[in-house]
Tab-separated table of C-alpha atoms in Angstrom:
chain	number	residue	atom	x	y	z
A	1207	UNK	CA	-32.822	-24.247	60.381
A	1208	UNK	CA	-35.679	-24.900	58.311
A	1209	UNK	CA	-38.792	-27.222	59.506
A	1210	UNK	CA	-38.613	-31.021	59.042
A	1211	UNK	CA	-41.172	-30.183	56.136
A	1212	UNK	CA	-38.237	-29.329	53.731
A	1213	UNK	CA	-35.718	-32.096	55.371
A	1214	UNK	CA	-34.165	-34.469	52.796
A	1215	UNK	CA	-36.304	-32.203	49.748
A	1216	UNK	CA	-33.927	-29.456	48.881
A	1217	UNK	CA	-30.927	-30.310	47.041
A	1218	UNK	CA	-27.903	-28.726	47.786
A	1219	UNK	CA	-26.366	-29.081	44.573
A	1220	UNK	CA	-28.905	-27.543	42.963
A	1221	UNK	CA	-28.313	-23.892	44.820
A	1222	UNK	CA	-24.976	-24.520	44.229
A	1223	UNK	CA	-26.072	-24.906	40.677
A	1224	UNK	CA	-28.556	-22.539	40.372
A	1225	UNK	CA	-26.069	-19.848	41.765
A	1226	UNK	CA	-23.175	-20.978	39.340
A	1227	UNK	CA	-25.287	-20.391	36.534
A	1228	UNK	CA	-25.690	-16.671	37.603
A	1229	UNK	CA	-22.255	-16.541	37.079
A	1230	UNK	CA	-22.262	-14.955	40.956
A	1231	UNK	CA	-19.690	-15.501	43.368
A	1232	UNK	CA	-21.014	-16.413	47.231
A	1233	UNK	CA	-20.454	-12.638	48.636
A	1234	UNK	CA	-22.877	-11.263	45.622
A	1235	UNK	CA	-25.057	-13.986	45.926
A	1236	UNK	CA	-26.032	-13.981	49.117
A	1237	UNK	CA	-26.005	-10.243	49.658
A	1238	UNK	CA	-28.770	-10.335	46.588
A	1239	UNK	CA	-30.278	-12.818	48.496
A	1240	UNK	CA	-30.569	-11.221	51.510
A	1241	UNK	CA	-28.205	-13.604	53.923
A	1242	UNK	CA	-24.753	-13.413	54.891
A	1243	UNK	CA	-22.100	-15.294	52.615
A	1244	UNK	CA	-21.201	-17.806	55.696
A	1245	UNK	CA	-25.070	-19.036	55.723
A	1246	UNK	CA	-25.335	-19.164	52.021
A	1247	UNK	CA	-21.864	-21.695	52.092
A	1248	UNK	CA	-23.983	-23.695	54.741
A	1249	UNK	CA	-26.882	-23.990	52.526
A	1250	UNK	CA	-24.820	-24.665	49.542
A	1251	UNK	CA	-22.620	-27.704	52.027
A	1252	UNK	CA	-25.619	-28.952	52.897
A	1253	UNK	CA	-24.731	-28.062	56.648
A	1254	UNK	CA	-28.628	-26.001	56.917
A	1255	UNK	CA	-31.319	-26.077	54.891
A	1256	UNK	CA	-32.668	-22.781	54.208
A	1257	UNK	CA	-36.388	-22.342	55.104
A	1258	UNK	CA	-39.351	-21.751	52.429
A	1259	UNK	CA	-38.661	-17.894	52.503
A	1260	UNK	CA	-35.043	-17.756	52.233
A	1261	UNK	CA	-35.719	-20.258	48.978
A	1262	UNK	CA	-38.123	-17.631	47.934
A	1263	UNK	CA	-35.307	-14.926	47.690
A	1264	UNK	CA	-32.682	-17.517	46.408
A	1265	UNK	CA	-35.087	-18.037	43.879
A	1266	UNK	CA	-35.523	-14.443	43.100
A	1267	UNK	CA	-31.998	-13.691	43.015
A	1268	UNK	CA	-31.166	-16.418	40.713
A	1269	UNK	CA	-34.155	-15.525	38.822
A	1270	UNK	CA	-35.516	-19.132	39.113
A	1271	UNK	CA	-38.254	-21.088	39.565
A	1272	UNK	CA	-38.461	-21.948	43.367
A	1273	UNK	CA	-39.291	-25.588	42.704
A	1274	UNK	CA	-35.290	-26.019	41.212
A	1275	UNK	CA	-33.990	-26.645	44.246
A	1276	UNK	CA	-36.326	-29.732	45.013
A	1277	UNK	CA	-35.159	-31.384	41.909
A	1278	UNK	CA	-33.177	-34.699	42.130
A	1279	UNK	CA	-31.032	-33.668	39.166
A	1280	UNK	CA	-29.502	-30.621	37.768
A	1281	UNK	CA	-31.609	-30.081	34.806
A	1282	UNK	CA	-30.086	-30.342	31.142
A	1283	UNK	CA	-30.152	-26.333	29.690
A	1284	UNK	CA	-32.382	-26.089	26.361
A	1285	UNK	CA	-29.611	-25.269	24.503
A	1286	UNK	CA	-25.778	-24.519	25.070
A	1287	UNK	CA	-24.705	-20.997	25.562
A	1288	UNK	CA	-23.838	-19.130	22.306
A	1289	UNK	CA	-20.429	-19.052	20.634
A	1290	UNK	CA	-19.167	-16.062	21.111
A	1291	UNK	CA	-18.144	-15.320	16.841
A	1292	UNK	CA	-16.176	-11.849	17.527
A	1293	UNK	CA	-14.383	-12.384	20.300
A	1294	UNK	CA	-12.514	-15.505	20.593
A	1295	UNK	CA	-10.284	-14.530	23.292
A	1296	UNK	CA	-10.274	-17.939	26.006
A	1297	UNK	CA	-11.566	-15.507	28.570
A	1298	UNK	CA	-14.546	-14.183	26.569
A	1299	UNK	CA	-15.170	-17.933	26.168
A	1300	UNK	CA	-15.318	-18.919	29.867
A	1301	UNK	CA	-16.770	-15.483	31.465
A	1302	UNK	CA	-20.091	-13.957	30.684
A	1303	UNK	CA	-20.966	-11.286	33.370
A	1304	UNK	CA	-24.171	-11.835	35.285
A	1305	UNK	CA	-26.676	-9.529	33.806
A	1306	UNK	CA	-25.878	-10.710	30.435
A	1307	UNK	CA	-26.395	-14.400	31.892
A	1308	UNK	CA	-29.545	-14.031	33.737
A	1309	UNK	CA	-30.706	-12.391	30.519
A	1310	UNK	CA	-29.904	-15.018	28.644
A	1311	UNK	CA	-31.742	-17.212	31.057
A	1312	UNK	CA	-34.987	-15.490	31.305
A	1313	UNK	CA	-35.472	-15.420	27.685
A	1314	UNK	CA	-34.762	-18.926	27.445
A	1315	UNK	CA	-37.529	-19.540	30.251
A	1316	UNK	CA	-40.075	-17.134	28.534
A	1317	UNK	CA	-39.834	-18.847	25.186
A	1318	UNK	CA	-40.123	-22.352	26.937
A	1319	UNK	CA	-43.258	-20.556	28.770
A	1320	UNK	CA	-44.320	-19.045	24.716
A	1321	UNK	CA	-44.595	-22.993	23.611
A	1322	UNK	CA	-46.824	-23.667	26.445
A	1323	UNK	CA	-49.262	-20.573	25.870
A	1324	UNK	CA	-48.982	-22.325	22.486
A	1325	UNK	CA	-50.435	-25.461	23.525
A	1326	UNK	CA	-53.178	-24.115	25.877
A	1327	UNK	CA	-54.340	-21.745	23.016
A	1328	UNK	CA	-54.838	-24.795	20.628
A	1329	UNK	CA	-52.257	-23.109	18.059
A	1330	UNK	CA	-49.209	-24.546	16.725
A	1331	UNK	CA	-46.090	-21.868	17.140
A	1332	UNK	CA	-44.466	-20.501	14.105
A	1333	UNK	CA	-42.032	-22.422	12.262
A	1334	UNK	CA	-38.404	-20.646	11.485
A	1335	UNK	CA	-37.584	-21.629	7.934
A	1336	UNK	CA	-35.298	-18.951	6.960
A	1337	UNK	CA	-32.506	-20.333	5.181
A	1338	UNK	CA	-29.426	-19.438	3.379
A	1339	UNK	CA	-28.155	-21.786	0.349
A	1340	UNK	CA	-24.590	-23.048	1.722
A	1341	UNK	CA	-22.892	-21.908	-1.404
A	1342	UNK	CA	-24.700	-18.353	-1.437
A	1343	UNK	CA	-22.690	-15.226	-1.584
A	1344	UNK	CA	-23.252	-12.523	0.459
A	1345	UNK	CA	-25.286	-10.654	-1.961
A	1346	UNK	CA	-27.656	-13.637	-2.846
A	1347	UNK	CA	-28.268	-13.899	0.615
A	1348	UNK	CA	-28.792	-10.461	1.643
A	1349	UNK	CA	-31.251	-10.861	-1.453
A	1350	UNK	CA	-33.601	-13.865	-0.313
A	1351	UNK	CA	-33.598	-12.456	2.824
A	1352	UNK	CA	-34.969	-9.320	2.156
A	1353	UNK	CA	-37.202	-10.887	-0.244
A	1354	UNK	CA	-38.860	-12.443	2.669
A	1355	UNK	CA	-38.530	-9.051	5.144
A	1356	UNK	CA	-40.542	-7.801	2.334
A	1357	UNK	CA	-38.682	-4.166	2.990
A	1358	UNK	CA	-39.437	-2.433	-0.162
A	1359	UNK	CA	-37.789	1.343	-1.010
A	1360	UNK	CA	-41.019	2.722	-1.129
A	1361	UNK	CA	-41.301	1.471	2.677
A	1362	UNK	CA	-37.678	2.917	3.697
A	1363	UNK	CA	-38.701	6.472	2.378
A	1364	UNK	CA	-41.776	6.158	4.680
A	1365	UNK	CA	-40.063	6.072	8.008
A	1366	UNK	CA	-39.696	9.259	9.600
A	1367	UNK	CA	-36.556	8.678	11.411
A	1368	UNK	CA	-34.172	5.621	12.168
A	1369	UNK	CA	-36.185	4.762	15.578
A	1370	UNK	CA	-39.107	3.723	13.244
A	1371	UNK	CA	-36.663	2.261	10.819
A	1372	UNK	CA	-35.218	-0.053	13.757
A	1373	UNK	CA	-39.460	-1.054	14.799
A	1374	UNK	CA	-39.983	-1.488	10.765
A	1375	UNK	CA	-36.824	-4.140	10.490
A	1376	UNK	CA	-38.031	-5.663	13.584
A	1377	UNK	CA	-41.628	-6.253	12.807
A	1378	UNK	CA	-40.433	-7.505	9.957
A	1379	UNK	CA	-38.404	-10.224	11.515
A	1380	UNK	CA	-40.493	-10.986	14.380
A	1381	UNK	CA	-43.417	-11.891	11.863
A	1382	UNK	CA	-40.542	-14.806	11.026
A	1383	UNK	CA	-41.582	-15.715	14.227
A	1384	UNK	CA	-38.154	-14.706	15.734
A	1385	UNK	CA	-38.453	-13.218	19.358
A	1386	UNK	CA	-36.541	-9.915	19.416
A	1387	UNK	CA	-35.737	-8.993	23.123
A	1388	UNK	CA	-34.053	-5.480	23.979
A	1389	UNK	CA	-31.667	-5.737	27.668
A	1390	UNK	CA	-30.322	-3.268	29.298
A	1391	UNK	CA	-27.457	-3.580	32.013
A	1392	UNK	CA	-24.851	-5.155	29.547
A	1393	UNK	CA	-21.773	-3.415	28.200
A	1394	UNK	CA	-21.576	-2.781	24.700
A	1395	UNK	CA	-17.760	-4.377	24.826
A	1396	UNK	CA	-19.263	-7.782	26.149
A	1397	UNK	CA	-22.452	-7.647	23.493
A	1398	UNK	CA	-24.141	-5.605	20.867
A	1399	UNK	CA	-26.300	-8.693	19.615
A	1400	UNK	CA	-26.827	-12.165	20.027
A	1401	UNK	CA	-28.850	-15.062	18.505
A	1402	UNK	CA	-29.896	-18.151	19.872
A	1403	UNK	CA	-31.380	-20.700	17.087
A	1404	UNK	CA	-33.864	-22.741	17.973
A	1405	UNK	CA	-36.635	-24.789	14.790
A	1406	UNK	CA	-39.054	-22.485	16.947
A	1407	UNK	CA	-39.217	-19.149	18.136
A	1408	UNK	CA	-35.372	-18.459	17.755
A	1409	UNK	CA	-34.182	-15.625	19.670
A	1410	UNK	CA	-32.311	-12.367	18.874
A	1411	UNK	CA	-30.992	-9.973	21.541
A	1412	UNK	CA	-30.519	-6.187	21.111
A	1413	UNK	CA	-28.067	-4.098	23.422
A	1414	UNK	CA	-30.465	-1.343	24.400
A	1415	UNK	CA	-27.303	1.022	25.307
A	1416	UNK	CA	-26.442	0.913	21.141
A	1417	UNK	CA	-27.598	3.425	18.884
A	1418	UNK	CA	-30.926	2.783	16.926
A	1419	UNK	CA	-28.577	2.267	13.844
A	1420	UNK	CA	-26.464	0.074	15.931
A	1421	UNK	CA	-28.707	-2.327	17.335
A	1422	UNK	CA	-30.732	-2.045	14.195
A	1423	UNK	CA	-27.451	-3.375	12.002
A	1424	UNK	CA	-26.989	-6.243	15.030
A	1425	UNK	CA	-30.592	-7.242	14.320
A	1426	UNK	CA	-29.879	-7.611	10.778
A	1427	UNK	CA	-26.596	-9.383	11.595
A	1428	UNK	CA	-28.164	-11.819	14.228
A	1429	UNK	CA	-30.665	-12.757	11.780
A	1430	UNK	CA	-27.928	-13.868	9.314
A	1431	UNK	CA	-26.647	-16.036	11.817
A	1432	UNK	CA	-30.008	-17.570	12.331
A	1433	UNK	CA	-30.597	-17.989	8.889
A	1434	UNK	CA	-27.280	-19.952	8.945
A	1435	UNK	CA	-28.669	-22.074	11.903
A	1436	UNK	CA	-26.002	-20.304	14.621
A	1437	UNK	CA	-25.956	-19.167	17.880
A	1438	UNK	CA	-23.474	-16.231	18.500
A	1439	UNK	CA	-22.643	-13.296	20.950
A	1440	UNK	CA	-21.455	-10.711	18.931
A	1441	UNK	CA	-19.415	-7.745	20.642
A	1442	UNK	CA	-18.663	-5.893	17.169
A	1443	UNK	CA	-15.164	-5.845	17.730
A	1444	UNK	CA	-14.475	-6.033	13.865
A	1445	UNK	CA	-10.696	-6.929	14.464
A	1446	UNK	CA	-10.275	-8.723	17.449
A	1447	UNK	CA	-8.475	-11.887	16.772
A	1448	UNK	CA	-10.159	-14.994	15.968
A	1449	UNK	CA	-9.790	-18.235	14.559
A	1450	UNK	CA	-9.973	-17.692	10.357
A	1451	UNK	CA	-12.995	-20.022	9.901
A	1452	UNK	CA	-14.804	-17.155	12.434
A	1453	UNK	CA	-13.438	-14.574	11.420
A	1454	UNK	CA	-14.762	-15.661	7.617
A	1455	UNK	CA	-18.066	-15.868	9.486
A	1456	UNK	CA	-18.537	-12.585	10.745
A	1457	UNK	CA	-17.145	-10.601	7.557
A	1458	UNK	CA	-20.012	-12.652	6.030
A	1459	UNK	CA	-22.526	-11.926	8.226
A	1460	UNK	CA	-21.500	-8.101	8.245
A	1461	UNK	CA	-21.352	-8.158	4.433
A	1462	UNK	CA	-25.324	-9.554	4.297
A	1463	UNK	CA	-26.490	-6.792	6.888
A	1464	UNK	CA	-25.112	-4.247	4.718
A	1465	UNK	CA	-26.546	-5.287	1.734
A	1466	UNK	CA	-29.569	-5.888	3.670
A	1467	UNK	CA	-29.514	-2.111	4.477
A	1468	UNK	CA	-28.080	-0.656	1.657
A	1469	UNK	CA	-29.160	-2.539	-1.431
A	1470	UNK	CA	-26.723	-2.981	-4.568
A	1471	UNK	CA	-29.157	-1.561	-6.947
A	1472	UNK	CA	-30.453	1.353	-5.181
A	1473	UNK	CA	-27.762	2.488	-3.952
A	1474	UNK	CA	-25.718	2.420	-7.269
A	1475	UNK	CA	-29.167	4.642	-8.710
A	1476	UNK	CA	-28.635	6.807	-6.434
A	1477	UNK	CA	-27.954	10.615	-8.190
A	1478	UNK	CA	-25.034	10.806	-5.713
A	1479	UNK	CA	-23.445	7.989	-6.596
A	1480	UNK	CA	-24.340	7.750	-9.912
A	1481	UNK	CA	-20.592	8.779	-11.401
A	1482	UNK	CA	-18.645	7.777	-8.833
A	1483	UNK	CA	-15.302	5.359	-8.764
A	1484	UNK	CA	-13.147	3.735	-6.418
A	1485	UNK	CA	-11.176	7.127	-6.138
A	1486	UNK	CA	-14.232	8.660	-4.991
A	1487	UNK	CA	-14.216	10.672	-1.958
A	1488	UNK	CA	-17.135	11.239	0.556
A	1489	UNK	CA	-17.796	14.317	2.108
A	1490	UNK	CA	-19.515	13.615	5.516
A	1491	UNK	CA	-23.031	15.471	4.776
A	1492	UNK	CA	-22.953	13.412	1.624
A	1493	UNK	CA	-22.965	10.203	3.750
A	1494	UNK	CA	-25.502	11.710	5.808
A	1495	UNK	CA	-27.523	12.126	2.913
A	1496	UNK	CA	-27.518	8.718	2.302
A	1497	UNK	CA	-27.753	7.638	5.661
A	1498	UNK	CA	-31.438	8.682	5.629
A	1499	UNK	CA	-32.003	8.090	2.550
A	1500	UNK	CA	-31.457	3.748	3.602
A	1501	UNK	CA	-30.956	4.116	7.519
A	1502	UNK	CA	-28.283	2.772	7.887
A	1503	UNK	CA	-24.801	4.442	9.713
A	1504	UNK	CA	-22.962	6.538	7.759
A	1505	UNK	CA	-19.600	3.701	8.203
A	1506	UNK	CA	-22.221	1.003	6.778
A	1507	UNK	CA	-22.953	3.489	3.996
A	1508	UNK	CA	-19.182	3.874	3.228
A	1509	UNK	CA	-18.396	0.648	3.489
A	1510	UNK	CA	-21.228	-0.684	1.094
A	1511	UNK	CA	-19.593	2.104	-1.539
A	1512	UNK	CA	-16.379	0.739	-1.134
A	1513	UNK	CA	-17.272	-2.843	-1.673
A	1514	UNK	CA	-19.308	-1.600	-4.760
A	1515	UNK	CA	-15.939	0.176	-6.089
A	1516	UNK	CA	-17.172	3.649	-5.096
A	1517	UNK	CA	-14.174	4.982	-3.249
A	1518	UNK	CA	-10.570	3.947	-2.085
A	1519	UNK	CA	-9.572	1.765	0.764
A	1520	UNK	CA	-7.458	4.185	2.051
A	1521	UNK	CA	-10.459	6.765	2.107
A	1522	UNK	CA	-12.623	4.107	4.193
A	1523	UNK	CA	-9.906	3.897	6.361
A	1524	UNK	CA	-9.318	7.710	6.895
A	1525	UNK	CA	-13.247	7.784	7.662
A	1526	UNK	CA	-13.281	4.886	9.574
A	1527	UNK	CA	-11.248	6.165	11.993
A	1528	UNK	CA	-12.603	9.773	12.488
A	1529	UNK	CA	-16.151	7.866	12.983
A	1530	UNK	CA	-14.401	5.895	16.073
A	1531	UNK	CA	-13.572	8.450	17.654
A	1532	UNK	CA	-16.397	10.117	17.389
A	1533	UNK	CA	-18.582	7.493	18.224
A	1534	UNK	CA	-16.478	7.282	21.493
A	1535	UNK	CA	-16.992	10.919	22.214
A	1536	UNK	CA	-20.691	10.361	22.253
A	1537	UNK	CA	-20.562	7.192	24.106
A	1538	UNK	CA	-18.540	8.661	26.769
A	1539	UNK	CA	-21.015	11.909	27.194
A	1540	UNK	CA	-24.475	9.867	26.348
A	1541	UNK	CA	-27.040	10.546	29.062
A	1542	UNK	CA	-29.576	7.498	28.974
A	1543	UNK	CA	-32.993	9.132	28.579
A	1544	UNK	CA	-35.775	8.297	30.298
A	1545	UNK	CA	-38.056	5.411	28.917
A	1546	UNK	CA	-41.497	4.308	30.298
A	1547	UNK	CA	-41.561	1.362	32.152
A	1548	UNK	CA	-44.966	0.246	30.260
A	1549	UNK	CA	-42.213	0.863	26.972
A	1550	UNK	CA	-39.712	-1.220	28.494
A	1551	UNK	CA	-41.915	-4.124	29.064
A	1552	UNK	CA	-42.492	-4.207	25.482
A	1553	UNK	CA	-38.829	-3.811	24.601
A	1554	UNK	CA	-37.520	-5.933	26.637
A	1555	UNK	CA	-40.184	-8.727	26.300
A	1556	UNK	CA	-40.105	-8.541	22.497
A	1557	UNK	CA	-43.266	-7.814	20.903
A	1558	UNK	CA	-44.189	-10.774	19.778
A	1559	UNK	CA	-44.478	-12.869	23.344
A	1560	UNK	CA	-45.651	-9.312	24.588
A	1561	UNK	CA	-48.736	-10.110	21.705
A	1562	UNK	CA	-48.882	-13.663	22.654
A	1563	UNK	CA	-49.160	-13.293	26.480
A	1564	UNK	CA	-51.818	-10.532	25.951
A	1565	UNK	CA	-53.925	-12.696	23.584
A	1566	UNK	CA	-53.826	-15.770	26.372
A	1567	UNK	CA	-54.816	-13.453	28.494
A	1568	UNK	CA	-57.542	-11.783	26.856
A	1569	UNK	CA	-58.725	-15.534	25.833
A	1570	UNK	CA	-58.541	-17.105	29.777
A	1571	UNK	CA	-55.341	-19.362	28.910
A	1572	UNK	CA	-53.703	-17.376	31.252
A	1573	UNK	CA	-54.123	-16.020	34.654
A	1574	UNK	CA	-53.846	-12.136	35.377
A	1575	UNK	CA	-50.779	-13.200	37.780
A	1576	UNK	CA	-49.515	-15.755	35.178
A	1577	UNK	CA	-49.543	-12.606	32.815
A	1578	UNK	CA	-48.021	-10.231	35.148
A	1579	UNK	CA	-44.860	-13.184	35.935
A	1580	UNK	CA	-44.700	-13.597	32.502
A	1581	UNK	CA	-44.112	-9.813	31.292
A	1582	UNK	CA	-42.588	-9.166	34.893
A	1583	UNK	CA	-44.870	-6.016	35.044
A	1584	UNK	CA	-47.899	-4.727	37.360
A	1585	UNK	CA	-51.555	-5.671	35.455
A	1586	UNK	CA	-51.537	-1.915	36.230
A	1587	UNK	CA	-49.424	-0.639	33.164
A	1588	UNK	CA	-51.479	-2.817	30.950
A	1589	UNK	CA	-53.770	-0.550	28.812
A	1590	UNK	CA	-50.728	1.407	28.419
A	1591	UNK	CA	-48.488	-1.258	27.037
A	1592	UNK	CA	-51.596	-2.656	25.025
A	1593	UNK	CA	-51.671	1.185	23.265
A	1594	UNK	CA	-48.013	0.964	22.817
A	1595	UNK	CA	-48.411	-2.382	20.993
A	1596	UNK	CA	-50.978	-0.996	18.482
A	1597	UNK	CA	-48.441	2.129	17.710
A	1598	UNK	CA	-46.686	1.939	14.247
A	1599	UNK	CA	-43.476	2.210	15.471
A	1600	UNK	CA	-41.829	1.614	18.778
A	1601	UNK	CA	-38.349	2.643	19.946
């Protein structure tokens, strides 16, 4: 039992709540939490009330604030959870599994956290303005989007490889003030992207398990959605059924990523393709030719061809399939590599609120501990992640 201090202040209903919202059941939750799954139902009943340091773990397990659970009411979430565009199977709707949750959580609380560093620096946070005309086709808005990425050819031909061409994209966006956050932990079948749109500081998530090319077409793809004013979880299950109005949402928003990528003009100036018609066929190091030339996967290459009348359906479809399978191969051998925590930081934090944080710092709006909550990192690994921030690319 706790002391008569914390009598009549917790709220039950709020660890009940708070737990919920982790999308954990009571045997996970409380072994996270350090208690047995019989004491946990007693806290949650209102039966016990747990003592300062077993709301300390709650707290950590639910990755929450510890002042939650004194609150009369359950609080009113920012924003509702994303609707999920490319999978609009019931269950999809009503399960998200807790890593992807908690994820979704944190970044909500960061960016609440990014408006307040706002405020104590004196600065007013970056409007998102990106828009897409409602009667725009794919190709006019691929076009004033990129007009405002400011991605030129010259700058494509500059990256070295398609690492820097994801960091180049991203920069790109996150000076639209969008925060770009990288998580790890989530299966590729529940997300490959998702955008949450906010006036401020929107936020796009990356599935760090994806390829560079992968997460770097999600990026592109989120971004449409934003542009459109949506929030979406995207799984990039092309033809999983969904409702028509959906499914003419993501065929758009793949369309403008592609042309993002792949430009009408330059591609169609290209000496390879230069010649070409819709009975075209591609041999595969000719895709990978073009692949570096725009970094971009050699399917999105193929599929931008084929929607410019460069080859056949039935040759996409052919290719198509032989890249599936061999996309499965390598998912099913991949061996994560190692990555430096001071690099995760980054990726996961975005690099824009990594920037802001390190600015309050620097300027005394923030606390050392504030900062090291805030990036969920040791001050430690500081002058490294400050030297990774001033790199020219990141992975």
């Amino acid at each position: 039992m706790a002391g008569p201090d914390l009598q009549g202040l917790v709220n039950p209903r709020l660890i009940v709540w708070a737990r919920k919202m982790s999308r954990l059941d009571i045997d996970t939750a409380a072994k996270r939490a350090g208690t047995t799954a019989e004491r946990l139902t007693d806290w949650e009943s209102g039966n016990q009330i747990p003592t300062l340091a077993q709301l300390r773990k709650l707290a950590d397990a639910y990755k929450r604030s510890i002042g939650v659970f004194f609150l009369k009411e359950i609080p009113r979430e920012g924003t509702s959870l994303p609707i999920d565009y490319r999978r609009f199977e019931l269950s999809m709707q009503q399960f998200m599994s807790p890593k992807l949750a908690v994820s979704i959580r944190e970044a909500h609380g960061k960016r609440e956290e990014a408006l307040d560093i706002f405020k104590e620096l004196e600065e007013v946070p970056p409007s998102f303005d990106l828009r897409i005309a409602v009667n725009a086709s794919p190709e006019q808005a691929a076009q004033s989007i990129g007009v405002r990425l400011g991605i030129s050819d010259e700058t494509r031909r500059s990256w070295p490889n398609e690492h820097a061409a994801l960091s180049g994209w991203r920069s790109a966006i996150e000076r639209l003030g969008v925060i770009v956050i990288q998580v790890s932990g989530v299966s590729l079948n529940e997300m490959r992207g998702a955008a949450i749109s906010f006036e401020s500081l929107p936020i796009i998530f990356l599935n760090g398990s994806d390829s560079p090319l992968g997460r770097l077409f999600s990026l592109l793809h989120e971004l449409t959605h934003l542009a459109r004013v949506e929030s979406a979880i995207c799984d990039g299950i092309e033809d999983a059924p969904r409702a028509e109005r959906l499914q003419q949402v993501e065929v758009f928003c793949n369309h403008v990523a592609g042309a993002l990528l792949v430009p009408r003009a330059s591609l169609l100036q290209h000496p390879l393709v230069q010649g070409t018609d819709s009975n075209s066929t591609w041999a595969d190091h000719e895709l990978s030719s073009l692949r570096r030339v725009f970094w971009a996967s050699r399917e999105v290459v193929l599929r931008r061809l084929l929607l410019l009348g460069r080859t056949s359906q039935a040759h996409y479809r052919e290719k198509r399939a032989a890249f599936e399978a061999e996309y499965e191969s390598m998912r099913k051998n991949k061996k994560d590599g190692f990555v430096p925590h001071p690099r995760m930081v980054v990726l996961g934090n975005g690099r824009l609120l990594t920037r802001l944080a390190l600015d309050a710092y620097a300027a005394s709006a923030i606390t050392g501990s504030e900062l090291s909550r805030f990036l969920g990192t040791k001050l430690d690994h500081l002058p490294k992640i400050a030297e990774i921030m001033h790199e020219r690319t990141a992975v």
